[in-house]
mmCIF file of C-alpha atoms in Angstrom:
data_model
loop_
_atom_site.group_PDB
_atom_site.id
_atom_site.type_symbol
_atom_site.label_atom_id
_atom_site.label_comp_id
_atom_site.label_asym_id
_atom_site.label_seq_id
_atom_site.Cartn_x
_atom_site.Cartn_y
_atom_site.Cartn_z
ATOM 1 C CA MET A 1 134.362 153.512 87.589
ATOM 2 C CA PRO A 2 132.185 150.462 85.521
ATOM 3 C CA VAL A 3 130.464 147.779 89.252
ATOM 4 C CA LEU A 4 131.796 144.008 89.175
ATOM 5 C CA LEU A 5 128.640 141.400 89.454
ATOM 6 C CA VAL A 6 129.624 139.253 91.539
ATOM 7 C CA ARG A 7 127.420 135.818 90.548
ATOM 8 C CA LYS A 8 126.828 133.821 93.372
ATOM 9 C CA ASP A 9 123.131 132.468 92.302
ATOM 10 C CA TYR A 10 121.169 130.049 89.509
ATOM 11 C CA LEU A 11 117.633 131.653 89.142
ATOM 12 C CA LEU A 12 115.019 128.758 88.980
ATOM 13 C CA SER A 13 114.934 129.351 84.835
ATOM 14 C CA GLU A 14 118.840 128.819 84.305
ATOM 15 C CA ALA A 15 118.815 125.461 86.602
ATOM 16 C CA PHE A 16 116.295 123.708 85.119
ATOM 17 C CA GLU A 17 117.421 124.561 82.004
ATOM 18 C CA MET A 18 121.012 123.152 83.762
ATOM 19 C CA ILE A 19 119.373 120.030 84.949
ATOM 20 C CA GLY A 20 117.795 119.214 81.088
ATOM 21 C CA LYS A 21 121.198 119.656 79.119
ATOM 22 C CA ARG A 22 122.812 117.369 82.094
ATOM 23 C CA LEU A 23 119.907 115.100 81.441
ATOM 24 C CA TYR A 24 119.460 114.794 77.568
ATOM 25 C CA GLY A 25 122.768 116.436 76.210
ATOM 26 C CA THR A 26 121.957 117.613 72.623
ATOM 27 C CA GLU A 27 118.239 116.459 72.717
ATOM 28 C CA TRP A 28 117.602 119.542 74.908
ATOM 29 C CA THR A 29 116.423 122.509 72.614
ATOM 30 C CA SER A 30 116.189 124.593 75.023
ATOM 31 C CA LEU A 31 112.008 125.162 73.474
ATOM 32 C CA GLU A 32 111.382 122.842 76.843
ATOM 33 C CA ILE A 33 111.218 125.906 79.407
ATOM 34 C CA CYS A 34 107.606 126.956 77.013
ATOM 35 C CA ALA A 35 107.161 124.063 75.660
ATOM 36 C CA ASN A 36 102.499 123.341 75.548
ATOM 37 C CA LYS A 37 100.888 120.611 78.148
ATOM 38 C CA GLN A 38 100.581 117.417 75.542
ATOM 39 C CA PRO A 39 99.501 113.821 76.167
ATOM 40 C CA ALA A 40 101.758 111.727 75.793
ATOM 41 C CA PRO A 41 103.586 108.874 72.577
ATOM 42 C CA GLU A 42 101.233 105.899 73.858
ATOM 43 C CA GLU A 43 97.342 108.088 75.114
ATOM 44 C CA LEU A 44 97.609 109.677 71.712
ATOM 45 C CA GLU A 45 98.438 106.516 70.078
ATOM 46 C CA LYS A 46 95.732 104.395 72.102
ATOM 47 C CA ARG A 47 93.542 107.245 71.489
ATOM 48 C CA TYR A 48 94.224 107.348 67.579
ATOM 49 C CA ALA A 49 94.113 103.450 67.454
ATOM 50 C CA ASP A 50 90.930 103.725 69.706
ATOM 51 C CA ASN A 51 89.444 106.479 67.356
ATOM 52 C CA GLU A 52 90.190 103.776 63.980
ATOM 53 C CA LYS A 53 88.801 100.903 65.939
ATOM 54 C CA ALA A 54 85.293 103.305 66.896
ATOM 55 C CA ARG A 55 85.450 104.611 62.662
ATOM 56 C CA ASP A 56 86.031 101.036 60.912
ATOM 57 C CA GLN A 57 83.156 99.845 63.435
ATOM 58 C CA ALA A 58 81.010 102.027 62.648
ATOM 59 C CA HIS A 59 81.145 101.169 58.559
ATOM 60 C CA ILE A 60 80.728 98.381 59.280
ATOM 61 C CA GLU A 61 77.283 98.916 61.180
ATOM 62 C CA LEU A 62 76.132 101.505 58.751
ATOM 63 C CA GLY A 63 76.877 97.884 55.779
ATOM 64 C CA GLU A 64 74.331 96.020 57.467
ATOM 65 C CA ILE A 65 71.754 98.219 57.784
ATOM 66 C CA GLU A 66 71.980 98.920 54.219
ATOM 67 C CA ALA A 67 71.951 95.740 53.839
ATOM 68 C CA GLN A 68 68.708 95.078 55.714
ATOM 69 C CA ILE A 69 66.589 97.626 54.408
ATOM 70 C CA ALA A 70 67.359 95.653 50.701
ATOM 71 C CA LYS A 71 65.970 92.885 51.925
ATOM 72 C CA THR A 72 62.004 94.449 53.984
ATOM 73 C CA THR A 73 59.152 95.472 52.102
ATOM 74 C CA SER A 74 58.066 96.601 55.157
ATOM 75 C CA ALA A 75 57.640 100.717 55.764
ATOM 76 C CA THR A 76 58.059 101.096 59.167
ATOM 77 C CA LYS A 77 61.631 98.751 59.352
ATOM 78 C CA ILE A 78 62.867 100.810 56.861
ATOM 79 C CA GLN A 79 62.078 103.617 57.863
ATOM 80 C CA SER A 80 64.013 102.454 61.531
ATOM 81 C CA LEU A 81 67.168 101.642 60.341
ATOM 82 C CA LYS A 82 67.807 104.954 58.470
ATOM 83 C CA ARG A 83 67.169 106.328 61.319
ATOM 84 C CA LYS A 84 70.408 105.102 61.894
ATOM 85 C CA LEU A 85 71.690 105.317 59.854
ATOM 86 C CA ALA A 86 71.898 108.946 59.910
ATOM 87 C CA ALA A 87 72.383 107.968 63.403
ATOM 88 C CA ILE A 88 75.529 106.837 62.592
ATOM 89 C CA HIS A 89 76.398 109.520 59.547
ATOM 90 C CA SER A 90 75.941 112.294 63.229
ATOM 91 C CA ARG A 91 79.030 110.455 64.079
ATOM 92 C CA LEU A 92 81.082 109.843 61.861
ATOM 93 C CA PRO A 93 82.369 113.669 61.271
ATOM 94 C CA ASP A 94 83.152 113.858 64.781
ATOM 95 C CA ILE A 95 84.769 110.571 64.486
ATOM 96 C CA HIS A 96 87.340 111.204 60.876
ATOM 97 C CA SER A 97 87.807 115.051 63.117
ATOM 98 C CA GLU A 98 89.328 112.712 66.233
ATOM 99 C CA LEU A 99 91.585 110.937 63.934
ATOM 100 C CA ASP A 100 93.155 113.902 62.376
ATOM 101 C CA LEU A 101 93.352 115.125 66.434
ATOM 102 C CA THR A 102 95.240 112.262 67.365
ATOM 103 C CA ARG A 103 97.395 111.195 64.363
ATOM 104 C CA PRO A 104 100.903 110.377 65.799
ATOM 105 C CA ASP A 105 102.567 111.834 63.072
ATOM 106 C CA GLY A 106 106.079 113.354 63.176
ATOM 107 C CA ALA A 107 105.416 117.240 64.399
ATOM 108 C CA TRP A 108 103.294 116.056 67.018
ATOM 109 C CA ARG A 109 106.312 113.638 68.504
ATOM 110 C CA GLU A 110 108.502 115.849 68.986
ATOM 111 C CA SER A 111 105.587 117.973 70.879
ATOM 112 C CA ALA A 112 105.913 115.445 72.963
ATOM 113 C CA ALA A 113 108.756 114.713 73.210
ATOM 114 C CA THR A 114 109.742 118.850 74.231
ATOM 115 C CA TYR A 115 106.140 117.889 76.715
ATOM 116 C CA GLN A 116 108.713 114.576 78.091
ATOM 117 C CA ARG A 117 111.752 116.469 78.986
ATOM 118 C CA LYS A 118 110.060 119.562 79.849
ATOM 119 C CA LEU A 119 108.109 117.813 82.617
ATOM 120 C CA LYS A 120 111.672 115.393 83.912
ATOM 121 C CA ALA A 121 113.342 118.116 84.771
ATOM 122 C CA GLU A 122 111.325 120.214 86.044
ATOM 123 C CA ARG A 123 109.760 117.304 88.690
ATOM 124 C CA MET A 124 113.447 116.402 88.865
ATOM 125 C CA LEU A 125 114.237 120.054 90.412
ATOM 126 C CA ILE A 126 111.548 120.385 92.161
ATOM 127 C CA ASP A 127 111.655 117.046 93.898
ATOM 128 C CA ALA A 128 115.695 117.987 94.694
ATOM 129 C CA LEU A 129 113.163 121.372 96.888
ATOM 130 C CA ALA A 130 111.342 119.714 98.923
ATOM 131 C CA GLN A 131 113.820 116.976 99.061
ATOM 132 C CA ARG A 132 116.374 119.878 100.459
ATOM 133 C CA LYS A 133 118.883 118.082 98.725
ATOM 134 C CA ILE A 134 119.526 122.089 97.610
ATOM 135 C CA GLN A 135 118.464 125.066 98.715
ATOM 136 C CA SER A 136 115.858 127.609 96.943
ATOM 137 C CA HIS A 137 116.223 132.188 98.652
ATOM 138 C CA ASN A 138 114.205 135.757 97.571
ATOM 139 C CA GLY A 139 117.922 137.253 97.021
ATOM 140 C CA TRP A 140 116.943 139.120 100.607
ATOM 141 C CA ASN A 141 118.409 136.236 103.047
ATOM 142 C CA GLN A 142 115.093 134.259 103.500
ATOM 143 C CA THR A 143 114.918 130.754 101.565
ATOM 144 C CA HIS A 144 112.325 129.012 100.276
ATOM 145 C CA ASP A 145 111.800 126.545 103.608
ATOM 146 C CA ASN A 146 111.228 122.181 101.128
ATOM 147 C CA HIS A 147 108.241 122.176 103.131
ATOM 148 C CA PHE A 148 106.338 124.814 100.967
ATOM 149 C CA TRP A 149 108.053 122.313 98.062
ATOM 150 C CA GLY A 150 107.185 119.751 98.392
ATOM 151 C CA GLY A 151 103.249 120.331 97.898
ATOM 152 C CA HIS A 152 102.004 122.834 100.107
ATOM 153 C CA PRO A 153 98.271 123.859 99.065
ATOM 154 C CA HIS A 154 99.104 127.695 99.191
ATOM 155 C CA PHE A 155 102.343 128.494 97.567
ATOM 156 C CA ARG A 156 102.531 128.629 93.633
ATOM 157 C CA HIS A 157 105.149 128.794 91.926
ATOM 158 C CA SER A 158 106.877 130.135 88.008
ATOM 159 C CA ILE A 159 110.453 127.606 86.492
ATOM 160 C CA ALA A 160 110.068 129.749 82.913
ATOM 161 C CA LEU A 161 110.332 133.954 85.699
ATOM 162 C CA SER A 162 111.887 131.754 88.106
ATOM 163 C CA ILE A 163 109.785 133.410 90.543
ATOM 164 C CA VAL A 164 106.603 132.069 93.849
ATOM 165 C CA ARG A 165 104.406 133.163 96.109
ATOM 166 C CA MET A 166 104.787 132.017 99.778
ATOM 167 C CA PRO A 167 101.449 132.057 101.229
ATOM 168 C CA LYS A 168 100.487 134.809 103.217
ATOM 169 C CA GLN A 169 101.276 133.780 106.558
ATOM 170 C CA TYR A 170 104.759 133.775 105.998
ATOM 171 C CA SER A 171 105.147 136.352 103.490
ATOM 172 C CA SER A 172 103.152 139.550 102.625
ATOM 173 C CA ARG A 173 105.352 140.485 99.151
ATOM 174 C CA GLY A 174 102.903 138.579 96.418
ATOM 175 C CA TRP A 175 104.938 136.923 94.023
ATOM 176 C CA GLU A 176 109.427 137.028 95.263
ATOM 177 C CA PRO A 177 112.206 136.182 93.381
ATOM 178 C CA SER A 178 113.491 131.996 93.459
ATOM 179 C CA ARG A 179 117.384 131.617 93.403
ATOM 180 C CA ILE A 180 119.351 128.500 94.325
ATOM 181 C CA ASN A 181 122.895 129.035 95.564
ATOM 182 C CA GLU A 182 125.177 127.784 92.353
ATOM 183 C CA GLY A 183 128.367 125.938 94.517
ATOM 184 C CA GLU A 184 124.892 123.968 95.987
ATOM 185 C CA PHE A 185 123.437 123.908 93.002
ATOM 186 C CA ASP A 186 126.003 122.073 90.686
ATOM 187 C CA LYS A 187 127.225 119.990 93.781
ATOM 188 C CA TRP A 188 124.160 118.466 93.306
ATOM 189 C CA LEU A 189 124.091 118.033 89.645
ATOM 190 C CA ASP A 190 126.671 116.499 89.606
ATOM 191 C CA THR A 191 124.710 113.891 90.651
ATOM 192 C CA VAL A 192 122.779 113.662 87.945
ATOM 193 C CA GLU A 193 122.400 110.721 85.991
ATOM 194 C CA PRO A 194 122.760 111.267 81.987
ATOM 195 C CA VAL A 195 118.752 110.126 80.271
ATOM 196 C CA THR A 196 121.182 109.610 77.196
ATOM 197 C CA SER A 197 123.953 109.274 75.198
ATOM 198 C CA SER A 198 124.815 112.384 74.184
ATOM 199 C CA ALA A 199 124.069 113.814 77.493
ATOM 200 C CA LEU A 200 126.488 110.827 78.868
ATOM 201 C CA ALA A 201 129.355 111.739 76.794
ATOM 202 C CA GLN A 202 129.616 115.378 77.668
ATOM 203 C CA VAL A 203 130.498 113.730 80.989
ATOM 204 C CA THR A 204 133.938 113.048 81.783
ATOM 205 C CA ARG A 205 134.370 109.433 83.157
ATOM 206 C CA GLU A 206 136.131 111.280 86.568
ATOM 207 C CA ASP A 207 132.830 113.049 87.125
ATOM 208 C CA GLN A 208 130.742 110.374 86.234
ATOM 209 C CA CYS A 209 133.148 108.302 88.759
ATOM 210 C CA VAL A 210 131.863 111.908 91.216
ATOM 211 C CA ALA A 211 128.157 111.318 91.318
ATOM 212 C CA TRP A 212 129.090 107.283 91.190
ATOM 213 C CA LEU A 213 131.056 107.589 94.969
ATOM 214 C CA ARG A 214 128.456 110.798 95.518
ATOM 215 C CA ARG A 215 125.468 107.802 94.992
ATOM 216 C CA SER A 216 127.635 105.151 97.234
ATOM 217 C CA VAL A 217 128.361 107.287 99.955
ATOM 218 C CA GLU A 218 124.566 108.669 100.085
ATOM 219 C CA THR A 219 123.288 104.405 99.606
ATOM 220 C CA SER A 220 125.931 103.386 102.903
ATOM 221 C CA GLY A 221 123.727 106.126 105.267
ATOM 222 C CA GLY A 222 127.808 107.253 105.500
ATOM 223 C CA GLN A 223 129.156 104.381 105.442
ATOM 224 C CA GLN A 224 132.517 102.328 104.216
ATOM 225 C CA THR A 225 131.694 99.459 103.312
ATOM 226 C CA LYS A 226 134.477 97.734 100.818
ATOM 227 C CA SER A 227 138.151 98.695 100.513
ATOM 228 C CA LYS A 228 139.208 102.240 98.654
ATOM 229 C CA ALA A 229 140.082 99.167 96.618
ATOM 230 C CA ASP A 230 137.040 97.490 95.880
ATOM 231 C CA TYR A 231 135.409 101.011 94.608
ATOM 232 C CA PHE A 232 137.019 100.530 92.211
ATOM 233 C CA THR A 233 137.767 97.011 91.648
ATOM 234 C CA GLU A 234 132.991 97.960 90.818
ATOM 235 C CA ALA A 235 133.683 101.757 89.740
ATOM 236 C CA SER A 236 135.473 100.239 86.938
ATOM 237 C CA VAL A 237 132.089 97.999 85.964
ATOM 238 C CA GLN A 238 129.691 100.851 85.858
ATOM 239 C CA ILE A 239 131.854 103.903 84.038
ATOM 240 C CA ALA A 240 133.511 102.554 80.427
ATOM 241 C CA GLY A 241 137.301 103.495 80.416
ATOM 242 C CA LEU A 242 137.677 104.308 83.806
ATOM 243 C CA THR A 243 141.225 104.527 84.788
ATOM 244 C CA GLU A 244 142.816 103.805 88.136
ATOM 245 C CA ARG A 245 143.593 107.597 88.313
ATOM 246 C CA GLU A 246 140.567 109.108 87.693
ATOM 247 C CA PHE A 247 139.400 107.081 90.439
ATOM 248 C CA ASN A 248 142.336 108.978 92.355
ATOM 249 C CA ARG A 249 141.126 112.242 91.420
ATOM 250 C CA ALA A 250 137.466 111.857 92.416
ATOM 251 C CA TRP A 251 137.787 110.061 95.374
ATOM 252 C CA PRO A 252 139.031 112.483 97.358
ATOM 253 C CA ARG A 253 136.316 115.332 95.885
ATOM 254 C CA THR A 254 134.101 113.381 97.005
ATOM 255 C CA VAL A 255 134.268 110.421 99.828
ATOM 256 C CA PRO A 256 134.191 112.256 103.440
ATOM 257 C CA ALA A 257 137.183 112.057 105.696
ATOM 258 C CA SER A 258 136.499 109.333 107.391
ATOM 259 C CA TRP A 259 137.256 106.986 104.186
ATOM 260 C CA LYS A 260 140.118 109.126 102.950
ATOM 261 C CA GLY A 261 142.286 107.370 106.531
ATOM 262 C CA GLY A 262 145.579 104.906 106.236
ATOM 263 C CA GLY A 263 145.623 101.845 108.398
ATOM 264 C CA ARG A 264 143.935 98.373 108.077
ATOM 265 C CA ARG A 265 140.505 97.990 108.504
ATOM 266 C CA ARG A 266 137.457 95.517 109.031
ATOM 267 C CA TRP A 267 134.775 95.708 106.118
#
């Protein structure tokens, strides 16, 4: 008789993938998890511009030195100028090599963009774990406390392999699995704002409203500061096309019980 697997956790790599798709929609390629480190686009463009200036300056200096050689009759001075010429010529191959390496062509831009998406999704996952918005565990009812994710010097992790290595004083197992409860993660992921139009198009207006309300609750410290009608008015400005019916479905899914009671209130 087959054994049914009851799924209740996400691996770290799955959580990373879901964050990426939530943030970037169709721009997320699923190659991000194995992307190699790349300089930021603006950094590479600056390096390329600096190398162009160095190349142009070298050619200017060559022209000036050759002009000086043509004008002088001193053999000693000519020899000195030729040594300067040789030094500049010896630098030029390195400058041209750097230009080729830092040329911001289409392939490089795509690699850099892939790496930047990886960094953002990875940072968001680790920050959520460090701030205990979500919590990881090893599958044996032992949690990886948030202060480890916050930057403990002897804590290591691999999102691609979904494993962590605890400091020796806390565990002698070395590397061990790392998972996140599905329900807890799904609830938190609803609060993550997409950063591209294609990602936003994949989120229903009701779910956008749920995320907006959760941020409102968090910002106010759990205190209701205006009427439900005023919240709807503000939400409809932030979320294009939001209907009152969608808002009314999002409201009970999101707000604390104290916000749901009837009666007249003073805000």
